[in-house]
GROMACS .gro file of C-alpha atoms in nm:
model
  264
    1UNK     CA    1   4.071  -4.715  -0.590
    2UNK     CA    2   3.853  -4.798  -0.289
    3UNK     CA    3   3.627  -4.492  -0.306
    4UNK     CA    4   3.456  -4.378  -0.626
    5UNK     CA    5   3.513  -4.034  -0.772
    6UNK     CA    6   3.224  -3.792  -0.731
    7UNK     CA    7   3.145  -3.460  -0.899
    8UNK     CA    8   2.980  -3.175  -0.714
    9UNK     CA    9   2.859  -2.835  -0.827
   10UNK     CA   10   2.857  -2.530  -0.602
   11UNK     CA   11   2.570  -2.312  -0.721
   12UNK     CA   12   2.689  -1.984  -0.577
   13UNK     CA   13   2.371  -1.792  -0.489
   14UNK     CA   14   2.505  -1.461  -0.617
   15UNK     CA   15   2.402  -1.239  -0.908
   16UNK     CA   16   2.074  -1.425  -0.969
   17UNK     CA   17   1.804  -1.156  -0.952
   18UNK     CA   18   1.529  -1.422  -0.947
   19UNK     CA   19   1.533  -1.752  -0.758
   20UNK     CA   20   1.394  -1.935  -1.061
   21UNK     CA   21   1.741  -1.911  -1.217
   22UNK     CA   22   1.885  -2.112  -0.929
   23UNK     CA   23   1.594  -2.357  -0.935
   24UNK     CA   24   1.660  -2.419  -1.304
   25UNK     CA   25   2.032  -2.467  -1.239
   26UNK     CA   26   1.959  -2.730  -0.972
   27UNK     CA   27   1.748  -2.927  -1.220
   28UNK     CA   28   2.018  -2.900  -1.485
   29UNK     CA   29   2.277  -3.030  -1.236
   30UNK     CA   30   2.070  -3.333  -1.147
   31UNK     CA   31   1.990  -3.402  -1.512
   32UNK     CA   32   2.362  -3.374  -1.596
   33UNK     CA   33   2.440  -3.657  -1.355
   34UNK     CA   34   2.630  -3.472  -1.082
   35UNK     CA   35   2.656  -3.636  -0.740
   36UNK     CA   36   2.627  -3.334  -0.509
   37UNK     CA   37   2.474  -2.988  -0.539
   38UNK     CA   38   2.621  -2.739  -0.292
   39UNK     CA   39   2.551  -2.373  -0.231
   40UNK     CA   40   2.743  -2.148   0.010
   41UNK     CA   41   2.665  -1.969   0.333
   42UNK     CA   42   2.732  -1.602   0.266
   43UNK     CA   43   2.502  -1.300   0.266
   44UNK     CA   44   2.673  -1.097  -0.006
   45UNK     CA   45   2.847  -1.178  -0.335
   46UNK     CA   46   3.212  -1.275  -0.314
   47UNK     CA   47   3.289  -1.171  -0.671
   48UNK     CA   48   3.154  -0.906  -0.903
   49UNK     CA   49   2.927  -0.633  -0.764
   50UNK     CA   50   2.971  -0.659  -0.384
   51UNK     CA   51   2.613  -0.541  -0.336
   52UNK     CA   52   2.466  -0.757  -0.613
   53UNK     CA   53   2.175  -0.996  -0.587
   54UNK     CA   54   2.216  -1.273  -0.330
   55UNK     CA   55   2.002  -1.536  -0.154
   56UNK     CA   56   2.034  -1.713   0.185
   57UNK     CA   57   2.180  -2.061   0.222
   58UNK     CA   58   1.967  -2.281   0.448
   59UNK     CA   59   1.620  -2.179   0.333
   60UNK     CA   60   1.751  -2.255  -0.015
   61UNK     CA   61   1.868  -2.602   0.091
   62UNK     CA   62   1.512  -2.682   0.199
   63UNK     CA   63   1.401  -2.595  -0.154
   64UNK     CA   64   1.681  -2.807  -0.302
   65UNK     CA   65   1.562  -3.099  -0.087
   66UNK     CA   66   1.207  -3.080  -0.223
   67UNK     CA   67   1.311  -3.017  -0.581
   68UNK     CA   68   1.562  -3.298  -0.627
   69UNK     CA   69   1.537  -3.676  -0.609
   70UNK     CA   70   1.888  -3.818  -0.638
   71UNK     CA   71   2.171  -3.573  -0.568
   72UNK     CA   72   2.313  -3.510  -0.226
   73UNK     CA   73   2.287  -3.147  -0.114
   74UNK     CA   74   2.465  -2.921   0.131
   75UNK     CA   75   2.647  -2.597   0.201
   76UNK     CA   76   3.010  -2.560   0.105
   77UNK     CA   77   3.026  -2.450   0.381
   78UNK     CA   78   2.803  -2.323   0.663
   79UNK     CA   79   2.955  -2.036   0.860
   80UNK     CA   80   3.013  -2.168   1.210
   81UNK     CA   81   2.942  -1.835   1.376
   82UNK     CA   82   2.608  -1.743   1.220
   83UNK     CA   83   2.365  -1.968   1.406
   84UNK     CA   84   2.304  -2.131   1.741
   85UNK     CA   85   2.462  -2.477   1.699
   86UNK     CA   86   2.165  -2.664   1.849
   87UNK     CA   87   1.930  -2.482   1.613
   88UNK     CA   88   2.162  -2.558   1.322
   89UNK     CA   89   2.155  -2.928   1.413
   90UNK     CA   90   1.774  -2.915   1.405
   91UNK     CA   91   1.776  -2.732   1.072
   92UNK     CA   92   2.010  -2.994   0.927
   93UNK     CA   93   1.799  -3.280   1.063
   94UNK     CA   94   1.487  -3.126   0.907
   95UNK     CA   95   1.647  -3.076   0.564
   96UNK     CA   96   1.782  -3.430   0.588
   97UNK     CA   97   1.426  -3.560   0.632
   98UNK     CA   98   1.284  -3.336   0.358
   99UNK     CA   99   1.546  -3.474   0.118
  100UNK     CA  100   1.498  -3.836   0.220
  101UNK     CA  101   1.848  -3.863   0.364
  102UNK     CA  102   2.062  -3.670   0.115
  103UNK     CA  103   2.207  -3.386   0.326
  104UNK     CA  104   2.579  -3.332   0.380
  105UNK     CA  105   2.637  -3.096   0.673
  106UNK     CA  106   2.922  -2.871   0.565
  107UNK     CA  107   3.083  -2.648   0.829
  108UNK     CA  108   3.367  -2.399   0.845
  109UNK     CA  109   3.502  -2.127   1.072
  110UNK     CA  110   3.397  -1.836   0.847
  111UNK     CA  111   3.622  -1.571   0.698
  112UNK     CA  112   3.427  -1.301   0.506
  113UNK     CA  113   3.413  -1.002   0.741
  114UNK     CA  114   3.130  -0.825   0.563
  115UNK     CA  115   2.893  -1.113   0.643
  116UNK     CA  116   2.960  -1.065   1.014
  117UNK     CA  117   2.962  -0.687   1.026
  118UNK     CA  118   2.648  -0.632   0.821
  119UNK     CA  119   2.443  -0.897   1.003
  120UNK     CA  120   2.558  -0.815   1.354
  121UNK     CA  121   2.781  -1.114   1.428
  122UNK     CA  122   3.114  -1.082   1.610
  123UNK     CA  123   3.389  -1.133   1.354
  124UNK     CA  124   3.654  -1.188   1.620
  125UNK     CA  125   3.987  -1.336   1.517
  126UNK     CA  126   4.086  -1.650   1.326
  127UNK     CA  127   4.157  -1.813   1.661
  128UNK     CA  128   3.823  -1.718   1.816
  129UNK     CA  129   3.633  -1.831   1.505
  130UNK     CA  130   3.806  -2.169   1.519
  131UNK     CA  131   3.720  -2.203   1.887
  132UNK     CA  132   3.359  -2.128   1.801
  133UNK     CA  133   3.370  -2.392   1.526
  134UNK     CA  134   3.504  -2.642   1.779
  135UNK     CA  135   3.217  -2.561   2.015
  136UNK     CA  136   2.968  -2.577   1.726
  137UNK     CA  137   3.082  -2.924   1.622
  138UNK     CA  138   3.061  -3.053   1.978
  139UNK     CA  139   2.713  -2.911   2.034
  140UNK     CA  140   2.582  -3.038   1.699
  141UNK     CA  141   2.716  -3.386   1.773
  142UNK     CA  142   2.544  -3.379   2.112
  143UNK     CA  143   2.214  -3.242   1.980
  144UNK     CA  144   2.157  -3.471   1.681
  145UNK     CA  145   2.092  -3.790   1.886
  146UNK     CA  146   1.841  -3.600   2.104
  147UNK     CA  147   1.618  -3.491   1.817
  148UNK     CA  148   1.285  -3.663   1.759
  149UNK     CA  149   1.278  -3.795   1.497
  150UNK     CA  150   1.649  -3.839   1.457
  151UNK     CA  151   1.819  -3.779   1.121
  152UNK     CA  152   1.752  -4.048   0.863
  153UNK     CA  153   2.121  -4.151   0.875
  154UNK     CA  154   2.442  -4.050   1.050
  155UNK     CA  155   2.472  -3.710   0.888
  156UNK     CA  156   2.796  -3.684   0.690
  157UNK     CA  157   2.997  -3.394   0.830
  158UNK     CA  158   3.211  -3.197   0.585
  159UNK     CA  159   3.467  -2.954   0.728
  160UNK     CA  160   3.625  -2.694   0.505
  161UNK     CA  161   3.968  -2.544   0.571
  162UNK     CA  162   4.334  -2.628   0.585
  163UNK     CA  163   4.477  -2.501   0.914
  164UNK     CA  164   4.718  -2.766   1.032
  165UNK     CA  165   4.701  -2.724   1.411
  166UNK     CA  166   4.332  -2.664   1.474
  167UNK     CA  167   4.120  -2.722   1.163
  168UNK     CA  168   4.275  -3.056   1.070
  169UNK     CA  169   4.244  -3.167   1.431
  170UNK     CA  170   3.869  -3.099   1.408
  171UNK     CA  171   3.857  -3.287   1.077
  172UNK     CA  172   4.017  -3.586   1.248
  173UNK     CA  173   3.769  -3.569   1.536
  174UNK     CA  174   3.443  -3.499   1.356
  175UNK     CA  175   3.456  -3.511   0.975
  176UNK     CA  176   3.348  -3.764   0.717
  177UNK     CA  177   3.466  -3.528   0.441
  178UNK     CA  178   3.744  -3.270   0.428
  179UNK     CA  179   3.738  -2.991   0.169
  180UNK     CA  180   4.050  -2.788   0.105
  181UNK     CA  181   4.205  -2.550  -0.147
  182UNK     CA  182   4.555  -2.675  -0.218
  183UNK     CA  183   4.793  -2.768  -0.494
  184UNK     CA  184   4.930  -3.121  -0.505
  185UNK     CA  185   5.243  -3.057  -0.300
  186UNK     CA  186   5.054  -2.877  -0.025
  187UNK     CA  187   4.781  -3.140  -0.030
  188UNK     CA  188   5.036  -3.419   0.019
  189UNK     CA  189   5.179  -3.237   0.320
  190UNK     CA  190   4.840  -3.169   0.474
  191UNK     CA  191   4.735  -3.529   0.420
  192UNK     CA  192   5.031  -3.633   0.634
  193UNK     CA  193   4.934  -3.383   0.903
  194UNK     CA  194   4.575  -3.507   0.898
  195UNK     CA  195   4.695  -3.866   0.930
  196UNK     CA  196   4.892  -3.767   1.240
  197UNK     CA  197   4.588  -3.601   1.396
  198UNK     CA  198   4.376  -3.906   1.314
  199UNK     CA  199   4.628  -4.134   1.482
  200UNK     CA  200   4.626  -3.910   1.789
  201UNK     CA  201   4.246  -3.922   1.829
  202UNK     CA  202   4.198  -4.282   1.714
  203UNK     CA  203   4.031  -4.212   1.380
  204UNK     CA  204   4.087  -4.422   1.068
  205UNK     CA  205   4.210  -4.152   0.831
  206UNK     CA  206   4.107  -4.356   0.525
  207UNK     CA  207   3.740  -4.309   0.609
  208UNK     CA  208   3.764  -3.929   0.558
  209UNK     CA  209   3.675  -3.836   0.203
  210UNK     CA  210   3.909  -3.578   0.044
  211UNK     CA  211   3.742  -3.298  -0.151
  212UNK     CA  212   3.883  -3.012  -0.359
  213UNK     CA  213   3.772  -2.763  -0.617
  214UNK     CA  214   3.780  -2.900  -0.971
  215UNK     CA  215   4.137  -2.850  -1.106
  216UNK     CA  216   4.048  -2.920  -1.471
  217UNK     CA  217   4.072  -3.235  -1.680
  218UNK     CA  218   4.448  -3.210  -1.717
  219UNK     CA  219   4.514  -3.227  -1.341
  220UNK     CA  220   4.221  -3.426  -1.207
  221UNK     CA  221   4.380  -3.771  -1.232
  222UNK     CA  222   4.684  -3.654  -1.038
  223UNK     CA  223   4.457  -3.542  -0.754
  224UNK     CA  224   4.289  -3.881  -0.755
  225UNK     CA  225   4.633  -4.039  -0.720
  226UNK     CA  226   4.684  -3.809  -0.420
  227UNK     CA  227   4.368  -3.942  -0.256
  228UNK     CA  228   4.103  -3.692  -0.367
  229UNK     CA  229   3.770  -3.841  -0.471
  230UNK     CA  230   3.529  -3.545  -0.465
  231UNK     CA  231   3.565  -3.252  -0.704
  232UNK     CA  232   3.340  -2.945  -0.701
  233UNK     CA  233   3.289  -2.695  -0.980
  234UNK     CA  234   3.165  -2.346  -0.898
  235UNK     CA  235   2.898  -2.166  -1.100
  236UNK     CA  236   2.751  -1.820  -1.043
  237UNK     CA  237   2.439  -1.644  -1.159
  238UNK     CA  238   2.273  -1.526  -1.355
  239UNK     CA  239   2.373  -1.783  -1.620
  240UNK     CA  240   2.502  -2.078  -1.413
  241UNK     CA  241   2.718  -2.211  -1.695
  242UNK     CA  242   2.754  -2.589  -1.654
  243UNK     CA  243   2.968  -2.663  -1.961
  244UNK     CA  244   3.268  -2.764  -1.748
  245UNK     CA  245   3.039  -2.983  -1.538
  246UNK     CA  246   2.950  -3.195  -1.839
  247UNK     CA  247   3.321  -3.256  -1.907
  248UNK     CA  248   3.384  -3.351  -1.545
  249UNK     CA  249   3.091  -3.594  -1.535
  250UNK     CA  250   3.212  -3.767  -1.852
  251UNK     CA  251   3.559  -3.799  -1.701
  252UNK     CA  252   3.413  -3.936  -1.375
  253UNK     CA  253   3.226  -4.203  -1.568
  254UNK     CA  254   3.548  -4.304  -1.742
  255UNK     CA  255   3.749  -4.344  -1.421
  256UNK     CA  256   3.480  -4.505  -1.203
  257UNK     CA  257   3.419  -4.879  -1.234
  258UNK     CA  258   3.043  -4.829  -1.198
  259UNK     CA  259   2.786  -4.550  -1.139
  260UNK     CA  260   2.788  -4.404  -0.789
  261UNK     CA  261   2.540  -4.237  -0.557
  262UNK     CA  262   2.592  -4.121  -0.201
  263UNK     CA  263   2.894  -4.157   0.020
  264UNK     CA  264   3.103  -4.470  -0.024
   0.00000   0.00000   0.00000
């Protein structure tokens, strides 16, 4: 296995009536030995009370950057239609510096209509949101080298989604990581499609890290055989139960030849 297995946690910023609960969960994640702490970029809960407590993504990532020392951090994923792309590049560069070079820039086309309607963004169509994501990726890539100071490293770009014609083409063009929701059969098919897109644009498909939600101990090894090396476990407030995280970290340490940190 050329790339080590990594374990992420998505601390979903929903149903935590006080930010201290999230701050505590971040510390517990780092102490537990996880590799990445993600949040998400929504404005309302996705489960439970639709009008329940919720906090914003990118201001929170700045706090994560100051609070932590080892884990990588990022959004799984940033909504491509919420922010001016040049501003988003600057935000990412700043959080990258605050963290000492530990930011993963996660991006997606967006899908939760309430986020758009309530905050005054144009929801559009799946096609228009993907076109906006394409524009966002191009503008971010153009803006990052112009910033002074530049990011501390080439920011790893994570793209979330599984659309075969457009999303996977963008993964081939821009991504260092690809996050998808898929069972093994679908993943195998999409891996072939991604490889075709990579060949078309001249990208080495082996350099793109495959990422999925944690499937459980029983299935995790099969996903590794299929090429997945990053697994993320979701946890919501107010409790942020990390019991499954501890199991996943123990399993990671069994399958990896040596401890890991950062992108391979």
